[in-house]
Amino acid sequence: MVQARVKTATVPRESRFSPRLTASLDAARACAAFYVVAHHVANATGHSRGIFMFGQEAVLVFFLLSGFVIFANERDRALRPRGFYLRRLRRIYPALLVAMAASTVVAVDNGALARSFRWSELLGSLFALQDNTALKPGVIVEPYLGNDPLWSLSYELAFYAVFPFALRLWTISKDGAGHLIGALSCASYVAYALAPNHWSLVGAYFLVWWGGAMAANAYLEGERSFLAMRPAIGWLAALCATAALTALLSGEFKSFSYYPGLPLRHFLVALLMLALFFGPIGKSLSQIAPRLKGSAAFLASISYGVYVLHYPLLIQSKRAGTTFGWLSMAALLLISSCFADRWLSRALPRAPVD
């Protein structure tokens, strides 16, 4: 899930987004978050086919948007890692802790806490080690109390941890850093295929996030073609080929919903999104976004809270089992998301900029 808000007043002048792009990013973030909600509700009600079957793709949107916005907002400041890490932790953890508290309350209310609680899940989710064992091997720990959407936060936090170092290499040699990151990501996926483990898989997925970052760099340099993102595009294509070869050689490929098909699906979707949306199609869609500026900005401002809170409140809670109960929990979701994503972010002390 994207954990960065677009800011036009506090970033360096050369990193400022146009109002049209800001509206487009807000709209994309809001649509992706609420689509994930619709996807999980559809799954819970047995209507997961059709237009609501692409929840995984929505998470890939988050990764790409996160790379885009973080690079544009932090490309000068992240070279001083202390402030960057504090800003990211301040953004991530308040809503995460609220979501974990909500999961605990729901489990107590459902009478399921004693049988569902695991210290490993609690600590693993706090230290960003969680992922979904049903979809891939090598997972360290499941998300706390089964709040499945939290899986993506372990990837996000790992991407943030690596970014200042990748950025420093990029400032020394843009192409050299791009080739090194691409090669390491492909090598990480090979390592994962040989010995499945969380860190190798995260290392492979970093190239997706970096693709979003390189899209931001191309945009800020005035480019409007995905070809300007070389070598990120080339290495992402190579990662797709690596995942495809791995799937074929494994003899275990049965579906794009599980490993080894799922990572291939993710990498292909990321490549396709960069090619489609960083070009004429993206430009056409950006013409629509400004019309939705006000509503998109508000929904985007609570999208992270909606993402981390909707699963326990709408899917796991027994009180969401009736129409009235579900609507009541949906209202609670919006209120708690405003609290976690808007009020807390304003109430907490600011992290240092320098």
Short mmCIF file of C-alpha atoms in Angstrom, two decimals:
data_model
loop_
_atom_site.label_atom_id
_atom_site.label_comp_id
_atom_site.label_asym_id
_atom_site.label_seq_id
_atom_site.Cartn_x
_atom_site.Cartn_y
_atom_site.Cartn_z
CA MET A 1 0.00 0.00 0.00
CA VAL A 2 1.27 3.54 -0.88
CA GLN A 3 2.27 5.30 2.30
CA ALA A 4 3.14 8.72 0.91
CA ARG A 5 0.95 11.71 0.36
CA VAL A 6 1.56 14.06 -2.53
CA LYS A 7 2.86 17.36 -1.18
CA THR A 8 3.38 20.39 -3.35
CA ALA A 9 4.35 22.98 -0.75
CA THR A 10 7.14 21.33 1.20
CA VAL A 11 9.19 19.53 -1.44
CA PRO A 12 11.99 21.05 -3.48
CA ARG A 13 10.80 23.23 -6.35
CA GLU A 14 12.02 20.87 -9.01
CA SER A 15 10.00 18.02 -7.47
CA ARG A 16 6.64 19.74 -7.38
CA PHE A 17 3.79 18.09 -9.24
CA SER A 18 1.34 19.92 -11.44
CA PRO A 19 -2.23 20.17 -10.08
CA ARG A 20 -3.34 17.75 -12.80
CA LEU A 21 -0.76 15.14 -11.82
CA THR A 22 -1.53 15.59 -8.12
CA ALA A 23 -5.23 14.98 -8.83
CA SER A 24 -4.35 11.95 -10.96
CA LEU A 25 -2.18 10.41 -8.24
CA ASP A 26 -4.86 11.04 -5.62
CA ALA A 27 -7.50 9.44 -7.83
CA ALA A 28 -5.31 6.42 -8.56
CA ARG A 29 -4.50 5.88 -4.87
CA ALA A 30 -8.13 6.22 -3.81
CA CYS A 31 -9.39 3.92 -6.57
CA ALA A 32 -6.79 1.26 -5.76
CA ALA A 33 -7.58 1.28 -2.03
CA PHE A 34 -11.34 1.10 -2.42
CA TYR A 35 -11.00 -1.50 -5.16
CA VAL A 36 -9.12 -3.72 -2.67
CA VAL A 37 -12.05 -3.29 -0.29
CA ALA A 38 -14.49 -4.29 -3.05
CA HIS A 39 -12.29 -7.25 -3.94
CA HIS A 40 -12.29 -8.61 -0.38
CA VAL A 41 -16.01 -8.01 0.07
CA ALA A 42 -16.67 -9.82 -3.21
CA ASN A 43 -14.51 -12.74 -2.07
CA ALA A 44 -16.32 -12.92 1.25
CA THR A 45 -19.72 -13.00 -0.45
CA GLY A 46 -18.74 -15.47 -3.17
CA HIS A 47 -18.65 -12.94 -6.01
CA SER A 48 -14.92 -12.81 -6.59
CA ARG A 49 -15.09 -13.31 -10.35
CA GLY A 50 -15.48 -10.61 -12.94
CA ILE A 51 -14.45 -7.03 -12.30
CA PHE A 52 -13.56 -7.63 -8.64
CA MET A 53 -10.93 -10.34 -9.18
CA PHE A 54 -7.92 -8.05 -9.56
CA GLY A 55 -7.03 -7.24 -5.97
CA GLN A 56 -3.41 -8.26 -6.50
CA GLU A 57 -3.13 -5.79 -9.36
CA ALA A 58 -4.40 -2.99 -7.12
CA VAL A 59 -1.55 -3.67 -4.69
CA LEU A 60 0.91 -3.40 -7.59
CA VAL A 61 -0.58 0.06 -8.23
CA PHE A 62 0.32 0.93 -4.64
CA PHE A 63 3.92 -0.18 -5.12
CA LEU A 64 4.34 1.80 -8.33
CA LEU A 65 2.68 4.90 -6.88
CA SER A 66 4.77 4.63 -3.74
CA GLY A 67 7.99 4.54 -5.74
CA PHE A 68 6.81 7.47 -7.87
CA VAL A 69 5.77 9.73 -4.99
CA ILE A 70 8.59 8.84 -2.59
CA PHE A 71 11.23 9.46 -5.25
CA ALA A 72 9.72 12.81 -6.26
CA ASN A 73 9.24 14.01 -2.69
CA GLU A 74 12.41 12.59 -1.17
CA ARG A 75 15.06 12.39 -3.88
CA ASP A 76 17.07 15.21 -2.26
CA ARG A 77 16.13 14.65 1.38
CA ALA A 78 16.52 10.85 1.55
CA LEU A 79 20.27 11.21 1.14
CA ARG A 80 20.07 12.09 4.85
CA PRO A 81 18.57 8.75 5.94
CA ARG A 82 17.74 9.59 9.57
CA GLY A 83 15.06 12.14 8.71
CA PHE A 84 13.74 10.00 5.86
CA TYR A 85 13.32 6.94 8.07
CA LEU A 86 11.61 8.96 10.80
CA ARG A 87 9.17 10.44 8.28
CA ARG A 88 8.35 6.99 6.89
CA LEU A 89 7.89 5.44 10.34
CA ARG A 90 5.66 8.33 11.37
CA ARG A 91 3.55 7.72 8.28
CA ILE A 92 3.35 3.93 8.55
CA TYR A 93 2.97 3.02 12.19
CA PRO A 94 0.09 5.11 13.60
CA ALA A 95 -2.49 3.61 11.22
CA LEU A 96 -0.85 0.19 11.47
CA LEU A 97 -1.16 0.21 15.27
CA VAL A 98 -4.78 1.33 15.02
CA ALA A 99 -5.43 -1.53 12.59
CA MET A 100 -3.78 -4.07 14.88
CA ALA A 101 -5.85 -2.75 17.79
CA ALA A 102 -9.00 -3.05 15.66
CA SER A 103 -8.08 -6.65 14.81
CA THR A 104 -7.67 -7.40 18.50
CA VAL A 105 -11.03 -5.86 19.42
CA VAL A 106 -12.77 -7.74 16.59
CA ALA A 107 -11.17 -11.03 17.66
CA VAL A 108 -12.32 -10.45 21.26
CA ASP A 109 -15.82 -9.58 20.07
CA ASN A 110 -15.89 -12.68 17.88
CA GLY A 111 -14.74 -14.83 20.81
CA ALA A 112 -11.72 -15.91 18.76
CA LEU A 113 -8.75 -14.16 20.38
CA ALA A 114 -7.58 -17.11 22.50
CA ARG A 115 -7.41 -19.49 19.55
CA SER A 116 -6.21 -16.96 16.98
CA PHE A 117 -3.58 -14.92 18.83
CA ARG A 118 0.08 -15.66 18.06
CA TRP A 119 2.96 -13.74 19.57
CA SER A 120 4.94 -14.45 16.41
CA GLU A 121 2.29 -12.69 14.32
CA LEU A 122 2.17 -9.71 16.67
CA LEU A 123 5.93 -9.22 16.69
CA GLY A 124 6.31 -10.17 13.04
CA SER A 125 3.77 -7.58 11.93
CA LEU A 126 5.36 -4.91 14.13
CA PHE A 127 8.77 -5.63 12.62
CA ALA A 128 7.51 -5.95 9.02
CA LEU A 129 8.10 -9.67 8.51
CA GLN A 130 4.59 -10.72 7.51
CA ASP A 131 3.35 -12.27 4.27
CA ASN A 132 0.75 -14.76 3.08
CA THR A 133 1.72 -18.45 3.33
CA ALA A 134 -1.28 -19.55 1.26
CA LEU A 135 0.12 -17.87 -1.85
CA LYS A 136 3.88 -18.46 -1.68
CA PRO A 137 6.55 -20.45 0.20
CA GLY A 138 9.27 -19.09 2.45
CA VAL A 139 7.02 -16.82 4.53
CA ILE A 140 8.31 -15.93 7.99
CA VAL A 141 4.98 -15.15 9.65
CA GLU A 142 1.34 -14.47 8.77
CA PRO A 143 -0.18 -10.99 9.25
CA TYR A 144 -1.49 -10.30 12.75
CA LEU A 145 -4.81 -12.04 13.45
CA GLY A 146 -5.33 -12.78 9.77
CA ASN A 147 -5.51 -9.16 8.56
CA ASP A 148 -4.30 -10.22 5.12
CA PRO A 149 -3.80 -6.77 3.51
CA LEU A 150 -0.97 -6.10 5.96
CA TRP A 151 1.27 -8.38 3.88
CA SER A 152 2.23 -5.53 1.55
CA LEU A 153 3.52 -3.34 4.40
CA SER A 154 6.47 -5.65 4.97
CA TYR A 155 7.50 -4.99 1.37
CA GLU A 156 6.92 -1.24 1.65
CA LEU A 157 9.05 -0.90 4.76
CA ALA A 158 11.83 -2.94 3.17
CA PHE A 159 11.71 -0.70 0.09
CA TYR A 160 12.00 2.37 2.33
CA ALA A 161 14.96 0.85 4.15
CA VAL A 162 16.85 0.30 0.88
CA PHE A 163 15.89 3.54 -0.87
CA PRO A 164 18.52 5.93 0.61
CA PHE A 165 21.29 3.53 -0.42
CA ALA A 166 19.85 2.99 -3.90
CA LEU A 167 19.42 6.75 -4.24
CA ARG A 168 23.03 7.41 -3.33
CA LEU A 169 24.18 4.98 -6.00
CA TRP A 170 21.81 6.64 -8.46
CA THR A 171 23.28 10.08 -7.76
CA ILE A 172 26.72 8.68 -8.62
CA SER A 173 25.66 6.88 -11.80
CA LYS A 174 22.04 6.76 -12.95
CA ASP A 175 22.50 4.00 -15.51
CA GLY A 176 24.96 2.12 -13.33
CA ALA A 177 22.57 2.11 -10.37
CA GLY A 178 19.69 1.04 -12.61
CA HIS A 179 21.65 -1.91 -14.01
CA LEU A 180 22.89 -2.94 -10.57
CA ILE A 181 19.40 -2.80 -9.03
CA GLY A 182 17.94 -4.72 -11.97
CA ALA A 183 20.60 -7.41 -11.85
CA LEU A 184 20.30 -7.80 -8.07
CA SER A 185 16.51 -8.08 -8.30
CA CYS A 186 16.74 -10.82 -10.91
CA ALA A 187 19.41 -12.59 -8.86
CA SER A 188 17.20 -12.28 -5.78
CA TYR A 189 14.36 -14.01 -7.56
CA VAL A 190 16.66 -16.83 -8.66
CA ALA A 191 17.82 -17.16 -5.05
CA TYR A 192 14.19 -17.27 -3.92
CA ALA A 193 13.37 -20.00 -6.44
CA LEU A 194 16.31 -22.07 -5.21
CA ALA A 195 15.66 -21.50 -1.50
CA PRO A 196 12.34 -19.69 -0.82
CA ASN A 197 12.75 -16.95 1.78
CA HIS A 198 11.11 -13.63 2.50
CA TRP A 199 14.13 -11.39 1.95
CA SER A 200 14.98 -12.72 -1.49
CA LEU A 201 11.40 -12.21 -2.64
CA VAL A 202 11.32 -8.66 -1.29
CA GLY A 203 14.61 -8.00 -3.08
CA ALA A 204 13.06 -9.11 -6.36
CA TYR A 205 9.99 -6.90 -5.85
CA PHE A 206 12.14 -3.85 -5.17
CA LEU A 207 12.53 -3.50 -8.95
CA VAL A 208 8.76 -2.89 -9.23
CA TRP A 209 8.96 -0.07 -6.70
CA TRP A 210 12.09 1.28 -8.39
CA GLY A 211 10.21 1.29 -11.70
CA GLY A 212 7.75 3.73 -10.14
CA ALA A 213 10.68 5.81 -8.89
CA MET A 214 12.23 5.95 -12.35
CA ALA A 215 8.87 6.96 -13.82
CA ALA A 216 8.93 9.93 -11.42
CA ASN A 217 12.46 10.80 -12.49
CA ALA A 218 11.48 10.67 -16.15
CA TYR A 219 8.44 12.85 -15.49
CA LEU A 220 10.44 15.44 -13.58
CA GLU A 221 12.93 15.58 -16.44
CA GLY A 222 10.10 16.36 -18.87
CA GLU A 223 9.86 12.92 -20.46
CA ARG A 224 6.46 11.45 -21.28
CA SER A 225 7.38 8.08 -22.78
CA PHE A 226 8.01 4.84 -20.91
CA LEU A 227 11.12 4.39 -23.06
CA ALA A 228 12.69 7.15 -20.98
CA MET A 229 12.74 4.77 -18.02
CA ARG A 230 15.57 2.67 -19.35
CA PRO A 231 17.18 0.61 -17.84
CA ALA A 232 14.36 -0.02 -15.32
CA ILE A 233 11.98 -1.16 -18.07
CA GLY A 234 14.56 -3.49 -19.59
CA TRP A 235 15.38 -5.09 -16.27
CA LEU A 236 11.71 -5.44 -15.36
CA ALA A 237 11.24 -7.31 -18.65
CA ALA A 238 14.24 -9.46 -17.69
CA LEU A 239 12.64 -10.12 -14.29
CA CYS A 240 9.47 -11.24 -16.07
CA ALA A 241 11.52 -13.61 -18.20
CA THR A 242 13.32 -14.93 -15.10
CA ALA A 243 9.99 -15.57 -13.35
CA ALA A 244 8.54 -17.23 -16.46
CA LEU A 245 11.54 -19.52 -16.82
CA THR A 246 11.38 -20.37 -13.13
CA ALA A 247 7.70 -21.24 -13.42
CA LEU A 248 8.30 -23.50 -16.41
CA LEU A 249 11.28 -25.29 -14.87
CA SER A 250 9.63 -25.77 -11.48
CA GLY A 251 7.01 -28.15 -12.79
CA GLU A 252 4.61 -26.64 -10.23
CA PHE A 253 2.93 -23.97 -12.32
CA LYS A 254 -0.83 -24.42 -12.12
CA SER A 255 -2.28 -20.93 -11.71
CA PHE A 256 -1.36 -17.26 -11.75
CA SER A 257 -2.94 -17.01 -8.28
CA TYR A 258 -0.16 -18.90 -6.49
CA TYR A 259 3.62 -19.27 -6.66
CA PRO A 260 5.33 -19.68 -9.11
CA GLY A 261 2.66 -18.05 -11.27
CA LEU A 262 1.80 -15.19 -8.91
CA PRO A 263 5.14 -13.32 -8.98
CA LEU A 264 5.19 -13.64 -12.78
CA ARG A 265 1.72 -12.13 -12.87
CA HIS A 266 2.86 -9.28 -10.62
CA PHE A 267 5.95 -8.46 -12.67
CA LEU A 268 4.05 -8.59 -15.96
CA VAL A 269 1.31 -6.33 -14.60
CA ALA A 270 3.88 -3.81 -13.30
CA LEU A 271 5.60 -3.72 -16.69
CA LEU A 272 2.28 -3.31 -18.49
CA MET A 273 1.13 -0.53 -16.16
CA LEU A 274 4.32 1.44 -16.67
CA ALA A 275 4.04 1.05 -20.44
CA LEU A 276 0.36 1.98 -20.60
CA PHE A 277 0.02 4.74 -18.03
CA PHE A 278 3.30 6.53 -18.62
CA GLY A 279 2.24 7.54 -22.10
CA PRO A 280 -0.83 8.55 -24.14
CA ILE A 281 -3.28 6.49 -22.05
CA GLY A 282 -2.05 8.04 -18.83
CA LYS A 283 -2.24 11.48 -20.40
CA SER A 284 -5.84 10.88 -21.46
CA LEU A 285 -6.84 9.68 -17.99
CA SER A 286 -5.17 12.71 -16.43
CA GLN A 287 -7.67 14.89 -18.26
CA ILE A 288 -10.48 13.39 -16.16
CA ALA A 289 -8.81 13.47 -12.72
CA PRO A 290 -8.99 17.25 -12.14
CA ARG A 291 -12.78 17.06 -12.28
CA LEU A 292 -12.64 14.77 -9.26
CA LYS A 293 -10.01 16.82 -7.44
CA GLY A 294 -11.86 17.48 -4.17
CA SER A 295 -13.33 14.03 -3.63
CA ALA A 296 -10.18 12.27 -4.86
CA ALA A 297 -8.00 14.26 -2.45
CA PHE A 298 -10.21 13.38 0.53
CA LEU A 299 -10.49 9.68 -0.34
CA ALA A 300 -6.76 9.50 -0.99
CA SER A 301 -6.10 11.09 2.41
CA ILE A 302 -7.84 8.17 4.16
CA SER A 303 -6.89 5.43 1.68
CA TYR A 304 -4.10 3.97 3.81
CA GLY A 305 -6.41 3.77 6.83
CA VAL A 306 -9.12 2.15 4.71
CA TYR A 307 -6.60 -0.34 3.38
CA VAL A 308 -5.29 -1.54 6.75
CA LEU A 309 -8.61 -1.38 8.63
CA HIS A 310 -11.23 -2.71 6.23
CA TYR A 311 -10.42 -6.41 6.57
CA PRO A 312 -11.08 -6.84 10.32
CA LEU A 313 -14.06 -4.47 10.30
CA LEU A 314 -15.87 -5.53 7.13
CA ILE A 315 -14.70 -9.10 6.54
CA GLN A 316 -13.76 -10.65 9.87
CA SER A 317 -16.20 -9.02 12.29
CA LYS A 318 -19.30 -11.04 13.06
CA ARG A 319 -21.21 -7.76 13.30
CA ALA A 320 -20.81 -7.27 9.56
CA GLY A 321 -22.93 -10.35 8.90
CA THR A 322 -26.18 -8.45 8.28
CA THR A 323 -26.92 -5.58 5.92
CA PHE A 324 -27.41 -3.12 8.78
CA GLY A 325 -24.37 -4.44 10.60
CA TRP A 326 -22.21 -4.19 7.49
CA LEU A 327 -23.30 -0.60 6.86
CA SER A 328 -22.59 0.24 10.49
CA MET A 329 -19.13 -1.27 10.23
CA ALA A 330 -18.55 0.59 6.96
CA ALA A 331 -19.36 3.85 8.74
CA LEU A 332 -16.99 2.85 11.54
CA LEU A 333 -14.35 2.12 8.90
CA LEU A 334 -14.59 5.64 7.48
CA ILE A 335 -14.49 7.24 10.93
CA SER A 336 -11.55 5.14 12.13
CA SER A 337 -9.71 5.74 8.84
CA CYS A 338 -10.11 9.48 9.27
CA PHE A 339 -8.76 9.15 12.79
CA ALA A 340 -5.82 6.92 11.85
CA ASP A 341 -4.89 8.53 8.56
CA ARG A 342 -5.78 12.20 9.00
CA TRP A 343 -6.13 13.18 12.64
CA LEU A 344 -3.14 11.23 13.95
CA SER A 345 -0.91 12.46 11.14
CA ARG A 346 -1.70 16.04 12.13
CA ALA A 347 -1.51 15.48 15.88
CA LEU A 348 1.85 13.72 16.00
CA PRO A 349 5.06 15.78 16.02
CA ARG A 350 6.59 16.31 12.61
CA ALA A 351 9.63 14.30 11.68
CA PRO A 352 12.69 16.39 10.77
CA VAL A 353 12.98 17.52 7.15
CA ASP A 354 16.79 17.73 7.09
#
